GROMACS .gro file of C-alpha atoms in nm:
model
  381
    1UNK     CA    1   1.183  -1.679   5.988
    2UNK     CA    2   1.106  -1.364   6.179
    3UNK     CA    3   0.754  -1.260   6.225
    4UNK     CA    4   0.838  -0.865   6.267
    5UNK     CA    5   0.609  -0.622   6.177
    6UNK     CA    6   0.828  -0.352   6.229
    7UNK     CA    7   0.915  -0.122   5.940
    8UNK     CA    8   1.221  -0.204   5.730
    9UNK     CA    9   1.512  -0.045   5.810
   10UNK     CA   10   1.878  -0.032   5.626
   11UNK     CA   11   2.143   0.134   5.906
   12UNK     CA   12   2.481   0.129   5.744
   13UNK     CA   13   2.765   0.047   6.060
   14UNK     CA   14   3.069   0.257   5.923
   15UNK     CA   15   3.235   0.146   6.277
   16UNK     CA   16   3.265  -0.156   6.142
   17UNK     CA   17   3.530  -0.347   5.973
   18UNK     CA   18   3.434  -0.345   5.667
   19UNK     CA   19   3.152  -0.163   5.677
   20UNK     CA   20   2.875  -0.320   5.724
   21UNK     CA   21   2.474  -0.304   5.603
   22UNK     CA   22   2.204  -0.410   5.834
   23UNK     CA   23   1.879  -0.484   5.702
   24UNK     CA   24   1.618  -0.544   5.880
   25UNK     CA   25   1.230  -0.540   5.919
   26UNK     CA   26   0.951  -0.583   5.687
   27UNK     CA   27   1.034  -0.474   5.306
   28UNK     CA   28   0.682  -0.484   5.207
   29UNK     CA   29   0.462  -0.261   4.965
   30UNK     CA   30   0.321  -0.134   5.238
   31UNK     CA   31   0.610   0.011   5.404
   32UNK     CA   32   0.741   0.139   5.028
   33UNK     CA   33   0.742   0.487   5.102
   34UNK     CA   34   0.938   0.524   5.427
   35UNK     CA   35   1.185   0.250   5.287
   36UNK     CA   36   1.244   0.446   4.943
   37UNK     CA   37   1.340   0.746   5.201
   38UNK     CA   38   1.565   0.535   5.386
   39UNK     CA   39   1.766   0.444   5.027
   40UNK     CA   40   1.797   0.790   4.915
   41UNK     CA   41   1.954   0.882   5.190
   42UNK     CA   42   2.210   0.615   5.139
   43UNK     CA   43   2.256   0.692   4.798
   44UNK     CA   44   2.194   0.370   4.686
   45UNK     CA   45   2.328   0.174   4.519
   46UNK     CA   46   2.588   0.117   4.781
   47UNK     CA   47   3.011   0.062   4.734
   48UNK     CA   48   3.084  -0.332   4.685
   49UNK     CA   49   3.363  -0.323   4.947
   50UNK     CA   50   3.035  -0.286   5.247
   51UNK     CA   51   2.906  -0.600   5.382
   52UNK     CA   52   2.572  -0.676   5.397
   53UNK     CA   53   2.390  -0.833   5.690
   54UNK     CA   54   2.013  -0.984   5.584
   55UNK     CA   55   2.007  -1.192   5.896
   56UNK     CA   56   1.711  -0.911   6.076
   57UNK     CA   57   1.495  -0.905   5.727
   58UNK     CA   58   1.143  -0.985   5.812
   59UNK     CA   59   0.810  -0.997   5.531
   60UNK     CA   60   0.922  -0.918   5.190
   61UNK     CA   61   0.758  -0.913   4.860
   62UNK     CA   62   0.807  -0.812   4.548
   63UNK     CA   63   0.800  -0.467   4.601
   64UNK     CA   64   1.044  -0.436   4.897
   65UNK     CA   65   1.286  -0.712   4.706
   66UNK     CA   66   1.315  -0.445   4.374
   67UNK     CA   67   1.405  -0.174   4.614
   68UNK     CA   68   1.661  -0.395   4.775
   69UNK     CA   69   1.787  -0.465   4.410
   70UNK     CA   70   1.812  -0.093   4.376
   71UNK     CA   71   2.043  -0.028   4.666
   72UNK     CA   72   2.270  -0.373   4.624
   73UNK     CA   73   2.275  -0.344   4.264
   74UNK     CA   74   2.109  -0.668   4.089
   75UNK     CA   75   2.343  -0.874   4.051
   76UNK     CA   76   2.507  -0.863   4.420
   77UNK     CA   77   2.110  -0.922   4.547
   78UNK     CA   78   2.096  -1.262   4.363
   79UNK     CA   79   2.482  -1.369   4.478
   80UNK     CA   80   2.394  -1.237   4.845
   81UNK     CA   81   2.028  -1.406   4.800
   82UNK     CA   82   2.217  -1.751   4.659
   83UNK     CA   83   2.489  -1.716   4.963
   84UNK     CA   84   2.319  -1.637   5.289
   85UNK     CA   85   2.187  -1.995   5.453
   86UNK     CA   86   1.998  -1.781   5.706
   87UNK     CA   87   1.759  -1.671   5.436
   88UNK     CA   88   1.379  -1.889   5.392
   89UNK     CA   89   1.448  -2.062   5.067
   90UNK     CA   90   1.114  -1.853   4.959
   91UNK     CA   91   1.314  -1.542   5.012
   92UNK     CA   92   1.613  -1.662   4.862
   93UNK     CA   93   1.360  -1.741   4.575
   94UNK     CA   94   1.247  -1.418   4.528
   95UNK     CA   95   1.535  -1.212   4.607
   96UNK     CA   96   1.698  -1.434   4.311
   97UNK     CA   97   1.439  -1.372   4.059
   98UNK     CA   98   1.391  -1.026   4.155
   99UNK     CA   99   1.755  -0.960   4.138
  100UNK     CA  100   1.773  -1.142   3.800
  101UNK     CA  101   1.458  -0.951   3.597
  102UNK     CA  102   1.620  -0.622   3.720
  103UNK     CA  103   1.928  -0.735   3.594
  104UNK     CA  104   1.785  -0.800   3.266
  105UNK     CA  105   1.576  -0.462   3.277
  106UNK     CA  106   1.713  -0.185   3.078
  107UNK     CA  107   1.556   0.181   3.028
  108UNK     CA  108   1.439   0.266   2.706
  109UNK     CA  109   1.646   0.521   2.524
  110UNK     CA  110   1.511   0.888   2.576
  111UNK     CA  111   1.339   1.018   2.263
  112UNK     CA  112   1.598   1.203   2.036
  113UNK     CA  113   1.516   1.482   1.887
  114UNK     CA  114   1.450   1.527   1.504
  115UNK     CA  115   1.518   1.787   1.243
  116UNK     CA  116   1.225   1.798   1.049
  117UNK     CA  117   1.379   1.895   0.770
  118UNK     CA  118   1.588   1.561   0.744
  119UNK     CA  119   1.281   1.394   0.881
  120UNK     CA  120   1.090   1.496   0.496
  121UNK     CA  121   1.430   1.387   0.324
  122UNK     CA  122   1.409   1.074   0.487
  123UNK     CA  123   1.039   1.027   0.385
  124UNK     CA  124   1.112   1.164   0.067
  125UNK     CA  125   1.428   0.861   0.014
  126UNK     CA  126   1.172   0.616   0.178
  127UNK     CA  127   0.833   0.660  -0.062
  128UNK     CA  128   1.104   0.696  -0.339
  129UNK     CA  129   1.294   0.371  -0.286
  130UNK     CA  130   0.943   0.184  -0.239
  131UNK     CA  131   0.825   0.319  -0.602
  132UNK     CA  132   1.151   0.193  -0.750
  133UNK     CA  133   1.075  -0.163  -0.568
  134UNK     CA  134   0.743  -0.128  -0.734
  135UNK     CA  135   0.830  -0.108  -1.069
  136UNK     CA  136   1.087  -0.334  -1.019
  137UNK     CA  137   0.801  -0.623  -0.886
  138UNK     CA  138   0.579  -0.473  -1.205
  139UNK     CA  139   0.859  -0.528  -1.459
  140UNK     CA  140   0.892  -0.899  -1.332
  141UNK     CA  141   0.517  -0.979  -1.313
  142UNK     CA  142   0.482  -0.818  -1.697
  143UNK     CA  143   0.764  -1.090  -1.744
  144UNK     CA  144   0.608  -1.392  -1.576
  145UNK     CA  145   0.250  -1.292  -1.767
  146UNK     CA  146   0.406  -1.304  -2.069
  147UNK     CA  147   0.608  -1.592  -2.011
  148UNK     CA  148   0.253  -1.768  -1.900
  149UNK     CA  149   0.096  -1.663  -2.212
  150UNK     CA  150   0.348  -1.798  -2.464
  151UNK     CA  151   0.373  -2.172  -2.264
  152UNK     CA  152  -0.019  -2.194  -2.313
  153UNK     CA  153  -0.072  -1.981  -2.648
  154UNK     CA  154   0.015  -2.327  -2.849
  155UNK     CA  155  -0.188  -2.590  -2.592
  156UNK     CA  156  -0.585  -2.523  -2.639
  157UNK     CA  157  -0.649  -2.742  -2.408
  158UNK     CA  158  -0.503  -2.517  -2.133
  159UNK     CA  159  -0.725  -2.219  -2.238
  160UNK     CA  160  -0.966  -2.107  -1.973
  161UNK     CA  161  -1.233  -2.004  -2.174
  162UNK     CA  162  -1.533  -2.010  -1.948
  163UNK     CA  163  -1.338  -1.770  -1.738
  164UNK     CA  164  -1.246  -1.525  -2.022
  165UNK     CA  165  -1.569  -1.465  -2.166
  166UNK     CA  166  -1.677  -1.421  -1.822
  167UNK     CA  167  -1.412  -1.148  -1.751
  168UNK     CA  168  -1.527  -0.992  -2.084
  169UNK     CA  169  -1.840  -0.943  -1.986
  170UNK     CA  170  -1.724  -0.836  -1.648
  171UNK     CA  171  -1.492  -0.565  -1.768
  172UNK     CA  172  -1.643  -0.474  -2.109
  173UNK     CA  173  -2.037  -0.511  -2.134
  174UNK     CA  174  -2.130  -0.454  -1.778
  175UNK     CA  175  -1.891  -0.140  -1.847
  176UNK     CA  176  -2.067   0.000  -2.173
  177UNK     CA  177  -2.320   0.221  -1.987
  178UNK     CA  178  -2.096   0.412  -1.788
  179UNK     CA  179  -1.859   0.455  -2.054
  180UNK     CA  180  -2.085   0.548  -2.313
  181UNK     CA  181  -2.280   0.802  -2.056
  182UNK     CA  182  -1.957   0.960  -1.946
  183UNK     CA  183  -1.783   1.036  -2.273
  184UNK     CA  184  -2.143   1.154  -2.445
  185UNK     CA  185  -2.195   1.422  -2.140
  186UNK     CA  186  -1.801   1.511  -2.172
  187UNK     CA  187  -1.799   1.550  -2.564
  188UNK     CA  188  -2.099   1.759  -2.500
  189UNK     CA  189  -1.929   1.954  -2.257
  190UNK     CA  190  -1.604   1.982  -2.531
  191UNK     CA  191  -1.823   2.131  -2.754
  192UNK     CA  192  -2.013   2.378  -2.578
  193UNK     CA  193  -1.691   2.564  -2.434
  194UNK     CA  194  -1.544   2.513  -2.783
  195UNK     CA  195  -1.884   2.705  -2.939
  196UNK     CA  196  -1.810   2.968  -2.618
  197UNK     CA  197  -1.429   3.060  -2.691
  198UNK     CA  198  -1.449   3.008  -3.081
  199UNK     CA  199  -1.747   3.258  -3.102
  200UNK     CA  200  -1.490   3.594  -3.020
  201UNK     CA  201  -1.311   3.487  -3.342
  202UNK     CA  202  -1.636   3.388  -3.586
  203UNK     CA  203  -1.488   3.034  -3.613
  204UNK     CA  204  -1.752   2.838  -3.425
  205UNK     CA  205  -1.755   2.599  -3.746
  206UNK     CA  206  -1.405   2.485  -3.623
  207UNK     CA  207  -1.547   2.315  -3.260
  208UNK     CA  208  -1.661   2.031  -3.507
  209UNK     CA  209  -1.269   1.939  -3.582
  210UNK     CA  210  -1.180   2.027  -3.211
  211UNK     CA  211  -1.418   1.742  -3.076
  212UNK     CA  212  -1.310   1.513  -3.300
  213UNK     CA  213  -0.941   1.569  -3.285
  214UNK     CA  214  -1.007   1.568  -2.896
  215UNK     CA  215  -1.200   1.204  -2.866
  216UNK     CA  216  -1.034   1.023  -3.166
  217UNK     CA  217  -0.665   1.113  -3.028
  218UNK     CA  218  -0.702   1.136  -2.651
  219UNK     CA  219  -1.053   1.173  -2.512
  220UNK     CA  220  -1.206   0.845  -2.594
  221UNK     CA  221  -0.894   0.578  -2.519
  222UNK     CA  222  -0.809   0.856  -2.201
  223UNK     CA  223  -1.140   0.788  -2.029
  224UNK     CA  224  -1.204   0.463  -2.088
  225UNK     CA  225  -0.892   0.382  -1.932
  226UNK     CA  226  -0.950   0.599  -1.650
  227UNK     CA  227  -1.268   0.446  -1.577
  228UNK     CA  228  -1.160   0.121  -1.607
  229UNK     CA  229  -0.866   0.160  -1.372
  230UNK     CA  230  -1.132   0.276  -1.105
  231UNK     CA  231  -1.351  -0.012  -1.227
  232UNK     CA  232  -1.200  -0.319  -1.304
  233UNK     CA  233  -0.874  -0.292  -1.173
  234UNK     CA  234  -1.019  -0.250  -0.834
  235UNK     CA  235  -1.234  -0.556  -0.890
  236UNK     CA  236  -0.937  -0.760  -1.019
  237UNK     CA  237  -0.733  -0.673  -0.722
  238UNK     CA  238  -1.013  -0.739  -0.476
  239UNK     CA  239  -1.084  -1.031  -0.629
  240UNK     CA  240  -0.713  -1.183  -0.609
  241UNK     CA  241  -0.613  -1.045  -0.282
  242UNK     CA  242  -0.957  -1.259  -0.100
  243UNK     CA  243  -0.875  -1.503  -0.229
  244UNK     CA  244  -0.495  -1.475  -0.096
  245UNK     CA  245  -0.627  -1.410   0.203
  246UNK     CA  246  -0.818  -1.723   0.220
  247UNK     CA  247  -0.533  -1.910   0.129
  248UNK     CA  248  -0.741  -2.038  -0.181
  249UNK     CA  249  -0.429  -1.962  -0.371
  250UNK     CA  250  -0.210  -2.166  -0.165
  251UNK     CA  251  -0.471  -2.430  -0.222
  252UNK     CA  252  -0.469  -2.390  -0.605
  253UNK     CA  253  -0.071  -2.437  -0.617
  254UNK     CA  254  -0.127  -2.729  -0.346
  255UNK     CA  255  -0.371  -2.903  -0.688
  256UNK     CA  256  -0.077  -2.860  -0.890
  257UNK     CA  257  -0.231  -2.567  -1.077
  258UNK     CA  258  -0.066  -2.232  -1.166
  259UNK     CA  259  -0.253  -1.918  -1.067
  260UNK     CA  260  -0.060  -1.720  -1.313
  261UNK     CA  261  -0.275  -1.921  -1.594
  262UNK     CA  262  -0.573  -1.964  -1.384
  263UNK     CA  263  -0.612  -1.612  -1.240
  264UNK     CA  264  -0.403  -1.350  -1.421
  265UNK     CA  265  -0.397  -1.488  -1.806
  266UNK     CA  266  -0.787  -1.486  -1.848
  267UNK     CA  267  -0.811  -1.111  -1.700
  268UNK     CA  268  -0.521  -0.993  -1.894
  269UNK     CA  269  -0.662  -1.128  -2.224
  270UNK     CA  270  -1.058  -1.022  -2.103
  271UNK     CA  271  -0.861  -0.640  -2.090
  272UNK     CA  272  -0.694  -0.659  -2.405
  273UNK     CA  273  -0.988  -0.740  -2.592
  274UNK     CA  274  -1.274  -0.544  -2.431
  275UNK     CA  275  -1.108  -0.187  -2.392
  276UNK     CA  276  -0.997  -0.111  -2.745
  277UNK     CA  277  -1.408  -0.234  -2.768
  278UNK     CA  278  -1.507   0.008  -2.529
  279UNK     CA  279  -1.229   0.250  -2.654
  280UNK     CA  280  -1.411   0.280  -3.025
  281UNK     CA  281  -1.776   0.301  -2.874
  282UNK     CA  282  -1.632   0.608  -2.678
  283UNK     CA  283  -1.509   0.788  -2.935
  284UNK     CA  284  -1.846   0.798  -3.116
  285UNK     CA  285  -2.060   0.872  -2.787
  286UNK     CA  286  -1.834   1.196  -2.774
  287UNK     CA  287  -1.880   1.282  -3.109
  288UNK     CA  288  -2.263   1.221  -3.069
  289UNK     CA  289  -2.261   1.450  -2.783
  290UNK     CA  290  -2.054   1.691  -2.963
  291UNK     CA  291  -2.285   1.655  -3.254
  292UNK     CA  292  -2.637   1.687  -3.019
  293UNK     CA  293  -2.481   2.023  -2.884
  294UNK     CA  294  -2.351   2.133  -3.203
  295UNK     CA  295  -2.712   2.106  -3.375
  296UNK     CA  296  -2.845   2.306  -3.115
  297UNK     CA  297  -2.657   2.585  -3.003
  298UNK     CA  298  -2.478   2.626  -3.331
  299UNK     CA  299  -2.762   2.517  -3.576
  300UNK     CA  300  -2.520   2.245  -3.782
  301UNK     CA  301  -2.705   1.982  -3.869
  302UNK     CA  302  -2.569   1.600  -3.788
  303UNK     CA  303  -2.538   1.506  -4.185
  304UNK     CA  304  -2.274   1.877  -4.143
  305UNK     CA  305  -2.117   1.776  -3.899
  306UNK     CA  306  -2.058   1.420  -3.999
  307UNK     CA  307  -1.903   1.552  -4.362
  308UNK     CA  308  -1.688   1.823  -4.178
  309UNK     CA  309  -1.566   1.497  -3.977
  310UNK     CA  310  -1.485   1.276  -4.307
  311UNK     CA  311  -1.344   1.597  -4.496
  312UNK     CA  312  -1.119   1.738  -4.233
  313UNK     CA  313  -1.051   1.461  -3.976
  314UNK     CA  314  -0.805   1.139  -4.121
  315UNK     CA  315  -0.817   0.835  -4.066
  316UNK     CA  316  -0.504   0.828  -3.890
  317UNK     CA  317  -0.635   1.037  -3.599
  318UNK     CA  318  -0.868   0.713  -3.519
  319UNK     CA  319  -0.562   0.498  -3.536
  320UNK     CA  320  -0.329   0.731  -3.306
  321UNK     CA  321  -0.618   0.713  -3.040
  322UNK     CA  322  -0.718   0.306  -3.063
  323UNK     CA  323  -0.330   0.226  -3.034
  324UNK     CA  324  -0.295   0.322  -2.696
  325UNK     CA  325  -0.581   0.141  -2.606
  326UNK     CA  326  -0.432  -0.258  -2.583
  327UNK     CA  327  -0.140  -0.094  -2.420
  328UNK     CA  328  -0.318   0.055  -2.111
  329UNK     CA  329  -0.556  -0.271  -2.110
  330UNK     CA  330  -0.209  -0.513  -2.071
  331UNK     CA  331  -0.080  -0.233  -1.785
  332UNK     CA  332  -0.440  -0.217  -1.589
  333UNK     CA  333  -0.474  -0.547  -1.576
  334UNK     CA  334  -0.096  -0.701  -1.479
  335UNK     CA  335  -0.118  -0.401  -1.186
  336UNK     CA  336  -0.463  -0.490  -1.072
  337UNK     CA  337  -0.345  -0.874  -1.063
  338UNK     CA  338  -0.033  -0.807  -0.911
  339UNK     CA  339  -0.140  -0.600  -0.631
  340UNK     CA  340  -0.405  -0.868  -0.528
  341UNK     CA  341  -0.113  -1.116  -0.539
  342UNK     CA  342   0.029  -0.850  -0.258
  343UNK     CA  343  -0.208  -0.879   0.000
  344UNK     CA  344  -0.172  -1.064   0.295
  345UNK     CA  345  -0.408  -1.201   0.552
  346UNK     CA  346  -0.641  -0.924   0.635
  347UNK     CA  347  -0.930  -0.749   0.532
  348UNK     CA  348  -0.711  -0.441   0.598
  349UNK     CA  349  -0.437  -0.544   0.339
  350UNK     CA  350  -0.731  -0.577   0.050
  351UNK     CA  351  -0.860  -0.232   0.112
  352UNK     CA  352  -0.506  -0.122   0.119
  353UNK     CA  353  -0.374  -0.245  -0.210
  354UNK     CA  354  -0.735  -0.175  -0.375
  355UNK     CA  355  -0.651   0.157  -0.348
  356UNK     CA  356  -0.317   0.129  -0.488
  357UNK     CA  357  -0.394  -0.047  -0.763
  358UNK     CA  358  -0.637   0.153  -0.863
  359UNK     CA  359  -0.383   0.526  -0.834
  360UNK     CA  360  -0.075   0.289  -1.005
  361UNK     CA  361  -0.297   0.231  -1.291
  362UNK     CA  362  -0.416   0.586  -1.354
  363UNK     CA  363  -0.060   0.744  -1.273
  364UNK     CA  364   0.076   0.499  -1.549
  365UNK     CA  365  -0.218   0.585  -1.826
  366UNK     CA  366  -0.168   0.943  -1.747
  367UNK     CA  367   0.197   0.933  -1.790
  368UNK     CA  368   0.206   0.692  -2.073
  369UNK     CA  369  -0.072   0.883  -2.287
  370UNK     CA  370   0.118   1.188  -2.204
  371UNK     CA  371   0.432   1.033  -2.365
  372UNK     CA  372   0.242   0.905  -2.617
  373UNK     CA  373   0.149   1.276  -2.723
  374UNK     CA  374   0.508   1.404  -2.724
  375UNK     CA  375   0.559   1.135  -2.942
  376UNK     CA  376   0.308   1.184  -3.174
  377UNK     CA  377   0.406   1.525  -3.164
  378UNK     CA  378   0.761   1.460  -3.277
  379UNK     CA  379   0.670   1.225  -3.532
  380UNK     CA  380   0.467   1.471  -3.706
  381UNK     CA  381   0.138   1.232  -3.638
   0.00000   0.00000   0.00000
């Protein structure tokens, strides 16, 4: 092995027959500079008809052995490396594995430039494709809950019902103050602008039917489901998705249990029986605060208002309103379940579909009451 210390050199003998390439000196990092000159000016990498002489190479490292790769080429280093007996085996060693990585190596592709216009498209396709997948997912879970619910509907001994009156007091009494506080300060609210625009026409009289119209038919089932979307399908999600996390579901299936009928059937039925609850004490907090504002701005008296309410408001108003109500309870609850079924192993992934769940289940009451009001429209109800 030589013990040179002299700078690396590459001196290309066109005299020669074939040409040949000397090499010699030390290819070391610390030589890099000089050595990277002495390449260009070859303009490396070199023709595969010249020979190449490694016979005068001194040190080398990893540094001199990748610039050597790039003025052979990679894979004629390792060949040479393999060939040439009067090579250490350590050089041979690294000139091989050297010449083998850079083989391997490629660039990344530059970065291509975008039109931002099919960029948004793109996005556009993207977020829309993923809603259709949701729905798709929601659809089948609505089918597997209901599914669930008929197998156990005629076995009582498969009823969880520790766990549902503990989800009905979850989602419905711990839920009666906020409710009840909300839609009394809103129906207040109703009436006083109602008092305000009805004065310019002399009809103030009238805000009595427009609160009542407004929290029998929409007001009272509207924001209860609202809040409960925020509320309990956040909590239902949350709840699920730990435990996913946890793998406590994985465990539950591993007992031989379903978590359909363990998990999702008890909230469901919790939902369908507290909101139309919660739904009906609503609707008479708004007309209380209607009724509070009404005696006191517009001097009507609460046994007035309550016979304006009987004489001008049907029954059927009451109805249109508490019909929605087991509808958005089924839909709240199968997306809060299903999106904790979503999550996967982080703490990330809860917060995540939290969030979804919760915009999911207001979009859909939103839409669905909106429907709902075209329809009754149409109908004539």
């Amino acid at each position: 092995m030589s013990t040179s210390t002299a700078t690396g050199s590459a001196q290309l003998d066109a005299t020669a027959t074939p040409p040949r390439l000397r090499v010699t000196g030390d290819w070391t990092l610390a030589h890099y500079a000089s050595l990277e000159r002495a390449i260009a000016a070859l303009r490396a990498p070199l023709d595969p008809g010249i020979a190449i002489d490694l016979a005068g190479l001194g040190a080398l490292d990893t540094a001199g052995a990748s610039l050597l790769a790039g003025l052979l080429g990679a894979d004629r280093l390792g060949s040479l490396a393999q060939a040439d007996p009067s090579l250490p085996a350590a050089q041979r060693a690294l000139l091989q594995t050297v010449g083998t990585a850079m083989g391997a190596y490629s660039e990344a592709p530059g970065k291509q430039r975008h039109n931002a216009l099919a960029d948004l498209l793109a996005r556009i396709g993207a977020a829309m494709a993923n809603v259709w997948h949701q729905q798709i997912r929601l659809l089948g879970f609505i089918g597997l809950t209901l599914d669930t619910f008929v197998r156990t509907a005629w076995r009582p001994g498969r009823w969880r019902v520790t766990s549902l009156v503990a989800h009905m007091e979850q989602t419905g009494l711990d839920a009666v103050p906020i409710v009840v506080l909300l839609t009394f300060m809103v129906g207040a609210v109703v009436a006083f602008l109602g008092s305000t625009v009805l004065a310019d026409f002399g009809a103030t009289i009238y805000t009595v039917d427009l609160v009542a119209y407004s929290f029998l038919r929409e007001f009272g089932v509207l924001l209860t489901a609202i809040l409960l979307a925020g509320r309990t399908a956040s909590a239902f999600t949350a709840q699920i998705g730990s435990m996913k996390a946890n793998e406590e579901i994985d465990a539950i299936r591993a007992l031989g249990l379903d978590p359909m009928e363990l998990l999702v059937l008890p909230r469901v039925l919790a939902m369908l029986a507290t909101l139309p609850m919660l739904t009906f004490l609503a609707m008479m907090a708004g007309l209380v605060g209607g009724g509070l504002v009404c005696a006191l701005t517009l001097d009507i008296s609460p046994l007035m208002f309550i016979n304006l309410v009987k004489s001008d408001i049907g029954v059927r108003h009451f109805l249109v309103g508490i019909a929605k109500a087991p509808v958005f309870a089924f839909l709240i609850a199968v997306i809060g379940c299903l999106e904790g079924f979503k999550v996967t192993g982080s703490a990330e992934s809860v917060g995540e579909h939290t969030t979804s769940s919760v915009v999911q289940s207001i979009f859909v009451v939103i839409l669905l009451d909106a429907l709902a009001a075209l329809f009754y429209m149409e109908m004539g109800w």
